[in-house]
């Protein structure tokens, strides 16, 4: 499995860069304060106290009074003001207004317990647990949730924002360079919280457009007899109640991820478990063994039915 989330200090986009810069300012100031107070503490602990019969203690206390004023009041005031100004500047630099970024690509992301529904409404398709964006172009994300509060965070690309069941939050992202970034739900949302991962792929515009074109195609007819058998198994089992495969089976709900072009997804079940036949077989037999709490029930299938279903799902490219 790949690491869950990586690198807010390895920014790959302007928003993340702004946040990382602010973080370094805070770390620098924090370090200065730590050192100054460390020295003051050491001086206080190890300095010999002068005797007081000649009035020198009054002198000493006025010196420590000045010290107290500088270290205890002026220094924190400077730090707080600098941090406040830097924070306000950073906040203003982040283009997260509710209207999003004009002319940006718009993508809707909906948090579910415990996976991500990713809708490219303008482009006319929905996917899950993967977010593709073009490099060098602003992307406006509309973020919400169906059940409880989740939180969206791609550390290398931007900040963190709540996904609420009763409202939509907006975040504007941009990636500077092609790359794959892992992301993880950042708000405790139940037992599956730690297994709520999202893969973000930033790719050059041309590759992005060809990915979009591939995702727009509805699924093709099953290519052979076993694939057809697999589709029949899918339709006859509980799978079809929750999962849509555009062009083959339309579910009434979005309780489970849209599986159109499922075979192209890198991972399974919003975990970073690679999408291989063996892992998929284990997942279908008993998803709870892999992801405790997952809403998908274990599927009672014979070996023959499971094999056919795997053939069919693996053909959903
Ligand atoms: Cu969704 Cu934590």
PDB file of C-alpha atoms and ligand atoms in Angstrom:
ATOM      1  CA  UNK A   1       0.000   0.000   0.000  1.00  0.00           C
ATOM      2  CA  UNK A   2       1.112   3.518  -0.673  1.00  0.00           C
ATOM      3  CA  UNK A   3       1.446   6.087   2.128  1.00  0.00           C
ATOM      4  CA  UNK A   4      -1.845   7.616   3.201  1.00  0.00           C
ATOM      5  CA  UNK A   5      -1.121  11.283   2.762  1.00  0.00           C
ATOM      6  CA  UNK A   6       2.028  13.044   1.836  1.00  0.00           C
ATOM      7  CA  UNK A   7       3.823  16.264   1.883  1.00  0.00           C
ATOM      8  CA  UNK A   8       2.144  19.537   2.905  1.00  0.00           C
ATOM      9  CA  UNK A   9       5.777  20.727   3.050  1.00  0.00           C
ATOM     10  CA  UNK A  10       6.313  19.586  -0.523  1.00  0.00           C
ATOM     11  CA  UNK A  11       3.845  21.982  -2.187  1.00  0.00           C
ATOM     12  CA  UNK A  12       2.941  21.309  -5.821  1.00  0.00           C
ATOM     13  CA  UNK A  13       0.544  24.167  -6.425  1.00  0.00           C
ATOM     14  CA  UNK A  14       0.115  27.875  -5.615  1.00  0.00           C
ATOM     15  CA  UNK A  15      -2.397  27.348  -2.788  1.00  0.00           C
ATOM     16  CA  UNK A  16      -0.218  24.738  -1.094  1.00  0.00           C
ATOM     17  CA  UNK A  17       2.831  26.986  -1.599  1.00  0.00           C
ATOM     18  CA  UNK A  18       1.082  29.861   0.194  1.00  0.00           C
ATOM     19  CA  UNK A  19       0.156  27.601   3.102  1.00  0.00           C
ATOM     20  CA  UNK A  20       3.644  26.096   3.301  1.00  0.00           C
ATOM     21  CA  UNK A  21       5.209  29.593   3.327  1.00  0.00           C
ATOM     22  CA  UNK A  22       2.954  30.569   6.226  1.00  0.00           C
ATOM     23  CA  UNK A  23       3.899  27.366   8.031  1.00  0.00           C
ATOM     24  CA  UNK A  24       7.616  28.152   7.703  1.00  0.00           C
ATOM     25  CA  UNK A  25       7.079  31.700   9.028  1.00  0.00           C
ATOM     26  CA  UNK A  26       5.264  30.252  12.052  1.00  0.00           C
ATOM     27  CA  UNK A  27       7.959  27.631  12.587  1.00  0.00           C
ATOM     28  CA  UNK A  28      10.693  30.301  12.345  1.00  0.00           C
ATOM     29  CA  UNK A  29       8.985  32.596  14.845  1.00  0.00           C
ATOM     30  CA  UNK A  30       8.203  29.685  17.125  1.00  0.00           C
ATOM     31  CA  UNK A  31      11.850  28.656  17.040  1.00  0.00           C
ATOM     32  CA  UNK A  32      13.017  32.190  17.908  1.00  0.00           C
ATOM     33  CA  UNK A  33      10.577  32.384  20.825  1.00  0.00           C
ATOM     34  CA  UNK A  34      11.641  28.947  22.011  1.00  0.00           C
ATOM     35  CA  UNK A  35      15.321  29.881  21.982  1.00  0.00           C
ATOM     36  CA  UNK A  36      14.812  33.277  23.680  1.00  0.00           C
ATOM     37  CA  UNK A  37      12.681  31.759  26.419  1.00  0.00           C
ATOM     38  CA  UNK A  38      15.112  28.862  26.789  1.00  0.00           C
ATOM     39  CA  UNK A  39      17.934  31.331  27.386  1.00  0.00           C
ATOM     40  CA  UNK A  40      15.829  33.408  29.785  1.00  0.00           C
ATOM     41  CA  UNK A  41      14.869  30.299  31.694  1.00  0.00           C
ATOM     42  CA  UNK A  42      18.475  29.117  31.900  1.00  0.00           C
ATOM     43  CA  UNK A  43      19.615  32.561  33.106  1.00  0.00           C
ATOM     44  CA  UNK A  44      16.895  32.590  35.731  1.00  0.00           C
ATOM     45  CA  UNK A  45      17.768  29.145  36.967  1.00  0.00           C
ATOM     46  CA  UNK A  46      21.541  29.413  37.072  1.00  0.00           C
ATOM     47  CA  UNK A  47      22.251  33.074  37.867  1.00  0.00           C
ATOM     48  CA  UNK A  48      23.342  33.658  41.406  1.00  0.00           C
ATOM     49  CA  UNK A  49      20.976  35.848  43.368  1.00  0.00           C
ATOM     50  CA  UNK A  50      22.757  38.994  44.675  1.00  0.00           C
ATOM     51  CA  UNK A  51      22.565  39.774  48.406  1.00  0.00           C
ATOM     52  CA  UNK A  52      20.249  42.584  49.342  1.00  0.00           C
ATOM     53  CA  UNK A  53      21.776  44.690  52.147  1.00  0.00           C
ATOM     54  CA  UNK A  54      23.146  47.445  49.871  1.00  0.00           C
ATOM     55  CA  UNK A  55      20.037  48.129  47.732  1.00  0.00           C
ATOM     56  CA  UNK A  56      21.320  46.142  44.744  1.00  0.00           C
ATOM     57  CA  UNK A  57      18.198  43.996  44.824  1.00  0.00           C
ATOM     58  CA  UNK A  58      16.096  46.990  43.832  1.00  0.00           C
ATOM     59  CA  UNK A  59      18.391  47.557  40.910  1.00  0.00           C
ATOM     60  CA  UNK A  60      18.198  43.897  40.010  1.00  0.00           C
ATOM     61  CA  UNK A  61      14.442  43.847  40.145  1.00  0.00           C
ATOM     62  CA  UNK A  62      14.140  46.890  37.883  1.00  0.00           C
ATOM     63  CA  UNK A  63      16.468  45.115  35.387  1.00  0.00           C
ATOM     64  CA  UNK A  64      14.360  41.952  35.514  1.00  0.00           C
ATOM     65  CA  UNK A  65      11.247  44.167  35.226  1.00  0.00           C
ATOM     66  CA  UNK A  66      12.592  45.540  31.942  1.00  0.00           C
ATOM     67  CA  UNK A  67      13.434  42.018  30.818  1.00  0.00           C
ATOM     68  CA  UNK A  68       9.955  40.917  31.700  1.00  0.00           C
ATOM     69  CA  UNK A  69       8.492  43.771  29.659  1.00  0.00           C
ATOM     70  CA  UNK A  70      10.609  42.953  26.610  1.00  0.00           C
ATOM     71  CA  UNK A  71      10.494  39.160  26.650  1.00  0.00           C
ATOM     72  CA  UNK A  72       7.064  38.731  28.169  1.00  0.00           C
ATOM     73  CA  UNK A  73       5.065  41.469  26.454  1.00  0.00           C
ATOM     74  CA  UNK A  74       6.823  43.108  23.506  1.00  0.00           C
ATOM     75  CA  UNK A  75       8.169  39.934  21.942  1.00  0.00           C
ATOM     76  CA  UNK A  76       4.858  37.998  22.039  1.00  0.00           C
ATOM     77  CA  UNK A  77       3.058  41.095  20.743  1.00  0.00           C
ATOM     78  CA  UNK A  78       5.431  41.318  17.764  1.00  0.00           C
ATOM     79  CA  UNK A  79       5.063  37.584  17.087  1.00  0.00           C
ATOM     80  CA  UNK A  80       1.267  37.692  17.277  1.00  0.00           C
ATOM     81  CA  UNK A  81       1.051  40.720  14.982  1.00  0.00           C
ATOM     82  CA  UNK A  82       3.455  39.200  12.423  1.00  0.00           C
ATOM     83  CA  UNK A  83       1.552  35.882  12.461  1.00  0.00           C
ATOM     84  CA  UNK A  84      -1.773  37.674  12.160  1.00  0.00           C
ATOM     85  CA  UNK A  85      -0.622  39.753   9.192  1.00  0.00           C
ATOM     86  CA  UNK A  86       1.008  36.745   7.492  1.00  0.00           C
ATOM     87  CA  UNK A  87      -2.166  34.692   8.032  1.00  0.00           C
ATOM     88  CA  UNK A  88      -4.458  37.380   6.640  1.00  0.00           C
ATOM     89  CA  UNK A  89      -2.177  37.819   3.621  1.00  0.00           C
ATOM     90  CA  UNK A  90      -2.157  34.029   3.049  1.00  0.00           C
ATOM     91  CA  UNK A  91      -5.946  33.797   3.422  1.00  0.00           C
ATOM     92  CA  UNK A  92      -6.450  36.554   0.891  1.00  0.00           C
ATOM     93  CA  UNK A  93      -4.068  34.824  -1.509  1.00  0.00           C
ATOM     94  CA  UNK A  94      -6.133  31.614  -1.409  1.00  0.00           C
ATOM     95  CA  UNK A  95      -8.884  31.946  -4.010  1.00  0.00           C
ATOM     96  CA  UNK A  96     -11.552  30.125  -2.012  1.00  0.00           C
ATOM     97  CA  UNK A  97     -14.486  32.465  -2.556  1.00  0.00           C
ATOM     98  CA  UNK A  98     -17.885  30.750  -2.837  1.00  0.00           C
ATOM     99  CA  UNK A  99     -18.063  31.658  -6.508  1.00  0.00           C
ATOM    100  CA  UNK A 100     -14.898  29.681  -7.206  1.00  0.00           C
ATOM    101  CA  UNK A 101     -12.463  30.739  -9.867  1.00  0.00           C
ATOM    102  CA  UNK A 102     -13.945  32.209 -13.060  1.00  0.00           C
ATOM    103  CA  UNK A 103     -13.463  29.990 -16.098  1.00  0.00           C
ATOM    104  CA  UNK A 104     -12.145  27.148 -13.939  1.00  0.00           C
ATOM    105  CA  UNK A 105     -12.956  23.504 -14.424  1.00  0.00           C
ATOM    106  CA  UNK A 106     -15.701  22.605 -11.949  1.00  0.00           C
ATOM    107  CA  UNK A 107     -15.821  19.286 -10.168  1.00  0.00           C
ATOM    108  CA  UNK A 108     -18.240  18.171  -7.478  1.00  0.00           C
ATOM    109  CA  UNK A 109     -16.949  15.916  -4.727  1.00  0.00           C
ATOM    110  CA  UNK A 110     -19.328  14.279  -2.278  1.00  0.00           C
ATOM    111  CA  UNK A 111     -18.124  12.548   0.856  1.00  0.00           C
ATOM    112  CA  UNK A 112     -19.811   9.296   1.813  1.00  0.00           C
ATOM    113  CA  UNK A 113     -19.050   6.952   4.681  1.00  0.00           C
ATOM    114  CA  UNK A 114     -16.306   6.024   3.533  1.00  0.00           C
ATOM    115  CA  UNK A 115     -15.548   6.943  -0.028  1.00  0.00           C
ATOM    116  CA  UNK A 116     -15.535   9.870  -2.434  1.00  0.00           C
ATOM    117  CA  UNK A 117     -18.062  10.432  -5.195  1.00  0.00           C
ATOM    118  CA  UNK A 118     -16.448  12.584  -7.871  1.00  0.00           C
ATOM    119  CA  UNK A 119     -18.792  14.190 -10.376  1.00  0.00           C
ATOM    120  CA  UNK A 120     -17.697  15.864 -13.579  1.00  0.00           C
ATOM    121  CA  UNK A 121     -21.164  17.251 -14.228  1.00  0.00           C
ATOM    122  CA  UNK A 122     -20.290  19.419 -17.211  1.00  0.00           C
ATOM    123  CA  UNK A 123     -18.468  16.483 -18.802  1.00  0.00           C
ATOM    124  CA  UNK A 124     -21.316  14.142 -17.934  1.00  0.00           C
ATOM    125  CA  UNK A 125     -19.788  11.364 -15.879  1.00  0.00           C
ATOM    126  CA  UNK A 126     -19.190  10.306 -12.300  1.00  0.00           C
ATOM    127  CA  UNK A 127     -16.307   8.377 -10.843  1.00  0.00           C
ATOM    128  CA  UNK A 128     -15.108   7.482  -7.359  1.00  0.00           C
ATOM    129  CA  UNK A 129     -11.996   7.748  -5.215  1.00  0.00           C
ATOM    130  CA  UNK A 130      -9.972   9.297  -8.007  1.00  0.00           C
ATOM    131  CA  UNK A 131      -9.698  12.919  -9.006  1.00  0.00           C
ATOM    132  CA  UNK A 132      -8.024  13.878 -12.255  1.00  0.00           C
ATOM    133  CA  UNK A 133      -7.128  17.506 -12.871  1.00  0.00           C
ATOM    134  CA  UNK A 134      -5.255  19.278 -15.655  1.00  0.00           C
ATOM    135  CA  UNK A 135      -1.904  20.864 -14.786  1.00  0.00           C
ATOM    136  CA  UNK A 136      -1.691  24.652 -14.774  1.00  0.00           C
ATOM    137  CA  UNK A 137      -5.426  25.244 -14.790  1.00  0.00           C
ATOM    138  CA  UNK A 138      -7.624  26.418 -11.941  1.00  0.00           C
ATOM    139  CA  UNK A 139     -10.050  23.827 -10.652  1.00  0.00           C
ATOM    140  CA  UNK A 140     -13.079  24.774  -8.573  1.00  0.00           C
ATOM    141  CA  UNK A 141     -14.152  21.982  -6.252  1.00  0.00           C
ATOM    142  CA  UNK A 142     -17.682  21.956  -4.864  1.00  0.00           C
ATOM    143  CA  UNK A 143     -17.533  19.909  -1.704  1.00  0.00           C
ATOM    144  CA  UNK A 144     -20.368  18.389   0.279  1.00  0.00           C
ATOM    145  CA  UNK A 145     -21.340  15.175   2.078  1.00  0.00           C
ATOM    146  CA  UNK A 146     -24.305  12.818   2.221  1.00  0.00           C
ATOM    147  CA  UNK A 147     -24.149  11.592   5.802  1.00  0.00           C
ATOM    148  CA  UNK A 148     -21.696  13.113   8.296  1.00  0.00           C
ATOM    149  CA  UNK A 149     -18.978  15.749   8.156  1.00  0.00           C
ATOM    150  CA  UNK A 150     -15.915  14.720   6.182  1.00  0.00           C
ATOM    151  CA  UNK A 151     -12.934  16.875   5.324  1.00  0.00           C
ATOM    152  CA  UNK A 152     -11.137  17.296   2.032  1.00  0.00           C
ATOM    153  CA  UNK A 153      -7.373  17.686   2.063  1.00  0.00           C
ATOM    154  CA  UNK A 154      -4.738  17.133  -0.590  1.00  0.00           C
ATOM    155  CA  UNK A 155      -1.665  18.260   1.373  1.00  0.00           C
ATOM    156  CA  UNK A 156       0.526  18.875  -1.684  1.00  0.00           C
ATOM    157  CA  UNK A 157      -2.104  20.959  -3.467  1.00  0.00           C
ATOM    158  CA  UNK A 158      -3.979  23.010  -0.903  1.00  0.00           C
ATOM    159  CA  UNK A 159      -5.579  23.463   2.462  1.00  0.00           C
ATOM    160  CA  UNK A 160      -8.194  21.529   4.314  1.00  0.00           C
ATOM    161  CA  UNK A 161     -11.912  22.194   4.135  1.00  0.00           C
ATOM    162  CA  UNK A 162     -14.950  20.550   5.709  1.00  0.00           C
ATOM    163  CA  UNK A 163     -17.487  18.678   3.622  1.00  0.00           C
ATOM    164  CA  UNK A 164     -20.889  19.265   5.189  1.00  0.00           C
ATOM    165  CA  UNK A 165     -24.129  17.314   4.789  1.00  0.00           C
ATOM    166  CA  UNK A 166     -26.157  20.531   4.705  1.00  0.00           C
ATOM    167  CA  UNK A 167     -24.153  22.862   2.518  1.00  0.00           C
ATOM    168  CA  UNK A 168     -21.510  23.192  -0.142  1.00  0.00           C
ATOM    169  CA  UNK A 169     -18.000  24.487   0.453  1.00  0.00           C
ATOM    170  CA  UNK A 170     -15.788  25.647  -2.353  1.00  0.00           C
ATOM    171  CA  UNK A 171     -12.079  25.174  -2.800  1.00  0.00           C
ATOM    172  CA  UNK A 172      -9.917  26.314  -5.682  1.00  0.00           C
ATOM    173  CA  UNK A 173      -6.877  24.214  -6.527  1.00  0.00           C
ATOM    174  CA  UNK A 174      -4.212  24.248  -9.134  1.00  0.00           C
ATOM    175  CA  UNK A 175      -1.338  21.855  -9.767  1.00  0.00           C
ATOM    176  CA  UNK A 176       1.982  23.224 -11.056  1.00  0.00           C
ATOM    177  CA  UNK A 177       3.326  19.964 -12.400  1.00  0.00           C
ATOM    178  CA  UNK A 178       2.135  16.497 -13.356  1.00  0.00           C
ATOM    179  CA  UNK A 179       2.072  14.080 -10.457  1.00  0.00           C
ATOM    180  CA  UNK A 180       0.051  11.739  -8.323  1.00  0.00           C
ATOM    181  CA  UNK A 181      -0.957  12.913  -4.887  1.00  0.00           C
ATOM    182  CA  UNK A 182      -2.550  10.929  -2.132  1.00  0.00           C
ATOM    183  CA  UNK A 183      -5.239  12.388   0.001  1.00  0.00           C
ATOM    184  CA  UNK A 184      -7.082  11.218   3.059  1.00  0.00           C
ATOM    185  CA  UNK A 185     -10.296  12.297   4.773  1.00  0.00           C
ATOM    186  CA  UNK A 186      -9.217  14.741   7.468  1.00  0.00           C
ATOM    187  CA  UNK A 187     -12.215  14.730   9.801  1.00  0.00           C
ATOM    188  CA  UNK A 188     -13.092  11.740  11.965  1.00  0.00           C
ATOM    189  CA  UNK A 189     -16.233  10.387  10.321  1.00  0.00           C
ATOM    190  CA  UNK A 190     -16.737   6.949  11.838  1.00  0.00           C
ATOM    191  CA  UNK A 191     -15.035   3.588  11.900  1.00  0.00           C
ATOM    192  CA  UNK A 192     -13.988   3.741   8.251  1.00  0.00           C
ATOM    193  CA  UNK A 193     -12.372   7.179   8.533  1.00  0.00           C
ATOM    194  CA  UNK A 194      -8.811   5.902   8.195  1.00  0.00           C
ATOM    195  CA  UNK A 195      -9.839   4.019   5.057  1.00  0.00           C
ATOM    196  CA  UNK A 196     -11.190   7.007   3.174  1.00  0.00           C
ATOM    197  CA  UNK A 197      -8.477   7.746   0.674  1.00  0.00           C
ATOM    198  CA  UNK A 198      -8.494   9.599  -2.593  1.00  0.00           C
ATOM    199  CA  UNK A 199      -5.928   9.583  -5.372  1.00  0.00           C
ATOM    200  CA  UNK A 200      -5.394  12.873  -7.173  1.00  0.00           C
ATOM    201  CA  UNK A 201      -3.786  12.732 -10.577  1.00  0.00           C
ATOM    202  CA  UNK A 202      -2.536  16.003 -12.045  1.00  0.00           C
ATOM    203  CA  UNK A 203      -1.753  15.546 -15.716  1.00  0.00           C
ATOM    204  CA  UNK A 204      -1.016  17.658 -18.785  1.00  0.00           C
ATOM    205  CA  UNK A 205      -4.143  19.060 -20.444  1.00  0.00           C
ATOM    206  CA  UNK A 206      -3.984  16.632 -23.371  1.00  0.00           C
ATOM    207  CA  UNK A 207      -3.789  13.572 -21.165  1.00  0.00           C
ATOM    208  CA  UNK A 208      -6.517  14.964 -18.987  1.00  0.00           C
ATOM    209  CA  UNK A 209      -8.801  15.474 -21.989  1.00  0.00           C
ATOM    210  CA  UNK A 210      -8.194  11.950 -23.212  1.00  0.00           C
ATOM    211  CA  UNK A 211      -8.932  10.622 -19.718  1.00  0.00           C
ATOM    212  CA  UNK A 212     -12.182  12.608 -19.762  1.00  0.00           C
ATOM    213  CA  UNK A 213     -13.085  11.269 -23.201  1.00  0.00           C
ATOM    214  CA  UNK A 214     -12.468   7.716 -22.006  1.00  0.00           C
ATOM    215  CA  UNK A 215     -14.604   8.255 -18.906  1.00  0.00           C
ATOM    216  CA  UNK A 216     -17.435   9.747 -20.951  1.00  0.00           C
ATOM    217  CA  UNK A 217     -17.942   6.577 -22.971  1.00  0.00           C
ATOM    218  CA  UNK A 218     -20.616   4.340 -21.549  1.00  0.00           C
ATOM    219  CA  UNK A 219     -19.449   0.819 -20.897  1.00  0.00           C
ATOM    220  CA  UNK A 220     -19.297  -1.601 -23.797  1.00  0.00           C
ATOM    221  CA  UNK A 221     -21.315  -4.771 -24.213  1.00  0.00           C
ATOM    222  CA  UNK A 222     -19.703  -7.740 -22.441  1.00  0.00           C
ATOM    223  CA  UNK A 223     -17.012  -9.044 -24.776  1.00  0.00           C
ATOM    224  CA  UNK A 224     -17.506 -12.769 -24.248  1.00  0.00           C
ATOM    225  CA  UNK A 225     -19.615 -15.455 -22.672  1.00  0.00           C
ATOM    226  CA  UNK A 226     -18.049 -15.369 -19.215  1.00  0.00           C
ATOM    227  CA  UNK A 227     -18.201 -11.554 -19.160  1.00  0.00           C
ATOM    228  CA  UNK A 228     -21.912 -11.759 -20.018  1.00  0.00           C
ATOM    229  CA  UNK A 229     -22.309 -14.338 -17.264  1.00  0.00           C
ATOM    230  CA  UNK A 230     -20.488 -11.906 -14.947  1.00  0.00           C
ATOM    231  CA  UNK A 231     -22.888  -9.107 -15.811  1.00  0.00           C
ATOM    232  CA  UNK A 232     -25.816 -11.468 -15.115  1.00  0.00           C
ATOM    233  CA  UNK A 233     -24.299 -12.286 -11.719  1.00  0.00           C
ATOM    234  CA  UNK A 234     -23.878  -8.557 -11.049  1.00  0.00           C
ATOM    235  CA  UNK A 235     -27.516  -7.856 -11.963  1.00  0.00           C
ATOM    236  CA  UNK A 236     -28.870 -10.788  -9.953  1.00  0.00           C
ATOM    237  CA  UNK A 237     -26.888  -9.992  -6.787  1.00  0.00           C
ATOM    238  CA  UNK A 238     -27.057  -7.018  -4.438  1.00  0.00           C
ATOM    239  CA  UNK A 239     -24.268  -5.316  -6.429  1.00  0.00           C
ATOM    240  CA  UNK A 240     -26.725  -3.709  -8.842  1.00  0.00           C
ATOM    241  CA  UNK A 241     -28.743  -2.123  -5.993  1.00  0.00           C
ATOM    242  CA  UNK A 242     -25.946   0.316  -5.142  1.00  0.00           C
ATOM    243  CA  UNK A 243     -23.495   0.398  -8.037  1.00  0.00           C
ATOM    244  CA  UNK A 244     -24.167   2.001 -11.391  1.00  0.00           C
ATOM    245  CA  UNK A 245     -22.330   0.852 -14.497  1.00  0.00           C
ATOM    246  CA  UNK A 246     -23.310   3.422 -17.097  1.00  0.00           C
ATOM    247  CA  UNK A 247     -24.665   1.681 -20.174  1.00  0.00           C
ATOM    248  CA  UNK A 248     -25.246  -1.622 -18.378  1.00  0.00           C
ATOM    249  CA  UNK A 249     -26.981  -1.082 -15.067  1.00  0.00           C
ATOM    250  CA  UNK A 250     -28.433   1.990 -13.424  1.00  0.00           C
ATOM    251  CA  UNK A 251     -28.737   1.835  -9.618  1.00  0.00           C
ATOM    252  CA  UNK A 252     -31.467   3.770  -7.817  1.00  0.00           C
ATOM    253  CA  UNK A 253     -29.067   5.232  -5.298  1.00  0.00           C
ATOM    254  CA  UNK A 254     -25.514   6.499  -5.129  1.00  0.00           C
ATOM    255  CA  UNK A 255     -24.902   4.392  -2.013  1.00  0.00           C
ATOM    256  CA  UNK A 256     -21.998   2.676  -3.704  1.00  0.00           C
ATOM    257  CA  UNK A 257     -19.401   4.017  -6.127  1.00  0.00           C
ATOM    258  CA  UNK A 258     -20.194   4.251  -9.833  1.00  0.00           C
ATOM    259  CA  UNK A 259     -18.271   1.367 -11.382  1.00  0.00           C
ATOM    260  CA  UNK A 260     -18.189   2.483 -15.025  1.00  0.00           C
ATOM    261  CA  UNK A 261     -14.552   2.061 -16.150  1.00  0.00           C
ATOM    262  CA  UNK A 262     -13.797   0.502 -12.781  1.00  0.00           C
ATOM    263  CA  UNK A 263     -10.883  -1.512 -14.187  1.00  0.00           C
ATOM    264  CA  UNK A 264      -8.934   1.702 -14.823  1.00  0.00           C
ATOM    265  CA  UNK A 265      -9.016   2.740 -11.172  1.00  0.00           C
ATOM    266  CA  UNK A 266      -5.757   2.231  -9.364  1.00  0.00           C
ATOM    267  CA  UNK A 267      -7.146   1.161  -5.993  1.00  0.00           C
ATOM    268  CA  UNK A 268     -10.017  -0.613  -4.287  1.00  0.00           C
ATOM    269  CA  UNK A 269     -12.568   0.555  -1.759  1.00  0.00           C
ATOM    270  CA  UNK A 270     -11.107   4.038  -1.107  1.00  0.00           C
ATOM    271  CA  UNK A 271      -8.105   2.333   0.437  1.00  0.00           C
ATOM    272  CA  UNK A 272      -4.731   2.258  -1.257  1.00  0.00           C
ATOM    273  CA  UNK A 273      -5.151  -1.468  -1.910  1.00  0.00           C
ATOM    274  CA  UNK A 274      -4.117  -2.017  -5.540  1.00  0.00           C
ATOM    275  CA  UNK A 275      -6.903  -2.978  -7.917  1.00  0.00           C
ATOM    276  CA  UNK A 276      -5.729  -6.486  -8.794  1.00  0.00           C
ATOM    277  CA  UNK A 277      -7.827  -9.561  -9.489  1.00  0.00           C
ATOM    278  CA  UNK A 278      -6.751 -11.298  -6.267  1.00  0.00           C
ATOM    279  CA  UNK A 279      -7.481  -8.225  -4.120  1.00  0.00           C
ATOM    280  CA  UNK A 280     -10.798  -7.688  -5.875  1.00  0.00           C
ATOM    281  CA  UNK A 281     -11.792 -11.308  -5.223  1.00  0.00           C
ATOM    282  CA  UNK A 282     -10.989 -10.866  -1.509  1.00  0.00           C
ATOM    283  CA  UNK A 283     -12.864  -7.578  -1.467  1.00  0.00           C
ATOM    284  CA  UNK A 284     -16.039  -9.042  -3.008  1.00  0.00           C
ATOM    285  CA  UNK A 285     -15.962 -12.128  -0.778  1.00  0.00           C
ATOM    286  CA  UNK A 286     -15.517 -10.163   2.439  1.00  0.00           C
ATOM    287  CA  UNK A 287     -14.900  -6.417   2.231  1.00  0.00           C
ATOM    288  CA  UNK A 288     -15.104  -6.132   6.039  1.00  0.00           C
ATOM    289  CA  UNK A 289     -11.895  -8.097   6.421  1.00  0.00           C
ATOM    290  CA  UNK A 290     -10.139  -5.364   4.416  1.00  0.00           C
ATOM    291  CA  UNK A 291     -12.082  -2.310   5.550  1.00  0.00           C
ATOM    292  CA  UNK A 292     -13.914  -2.689   8.868  1.00  0.00           C
ATOM    293  CA  UNK A 293     -17.310  -1.014   8.897  1.00  0.00           C
ATOM    294  CA  UNK A 294     -17.650  -0.717   5.128  1.00  0.00           C
ATOM    295  CA  UNK A 295     -21.310  -0.550   4.099  1.00  0.00           C
ATOM    296  CA  UNK A 296     -20.878  -3.065   1.301  1.00  0.00           C
ATOM    297  CA  UNK A 297     -22.074  -6.491   2.451  1.00  0.00           C
ATOM    298  CA  UNK A 298     -20.069  -9.659   1.900  1.00  0.00           C
ATOM    299  CA  UNK A 299     -21.291 -11.340  -1.264  1.00  0.00           C
ATOM    300  CA  UNK A 300     -22.278 -15.007  -1.248  1.00  0.00           C
ATOM    301  CA  UNK A 301     -21.182 -16.263  -4.627  1.00  0.00           C
ATOM    302  CA  UNK A 302     -20.041 -19.657  -5.885  1.00  0.00           C
ATOM    303  CA  UNK A 303     -16.496 -19.844  -7.220  1.00  0.00           C
ATOM    304  CA  UNK A 304     -17.881 -19.988 -10.749  1.00  0.00           C
ATOM    305  CA  UNK A 305     -20.044 -16.883 -10.217  1.00  0.00           C
ATOM    306  CA  UNK A 306     -17.192 -14.985  -8.595  1.00  0.00           C
ATOM    307  CA  UNK A 307     -14.844 -15.868 -11.439  1.00  0.00           C
ATOM    308  CA  UNK A 308     -17.335 -14.651 -14.032  1.00  0.00           C
ATOM    309  CA  UNK A 309     -17.977 -11.459 -12.064  1.00  0.00           C
ATOM    310  CA  UNK A 310     -14.231 -10.784 -11.832  1.00  0.00           C
ATOM    311  CA  UNK A 311     -13.892 -11.313 -15.591  1.00  0.00           C
ATOM    312  CA  UNK A 312     -16.662  -8.817 -16.178  1.00  0.00           C
ATOM    313  CA  UNK A 313     -15.374  -6.183 -13.738  1.00  0.00           C
ATOM    314  CA  UNK A 314     -11.832  -6.498 -15.018  1.00  0.00           C
ATOM    315  CA  UNK A 315     -13.133  -5.798 -18.505  1.00  0.00           C
ATOM    316  CA  UNK A 316     -14.655  -2.452 -17.448  1.00  0.00           C
ATOM    317  CA  UNK A 317     -11.813  -0.401 -18.879  1.00  0.00           C
TER     318      UNK A 317
HETATM  319 CU1  LIG B   1     -14.605  10.829   5.967  1.00  0.00          CU
HETATM  320 CU2  LIG B   1     -13.184  10.919   7.842  1.00  0.00          CU
END
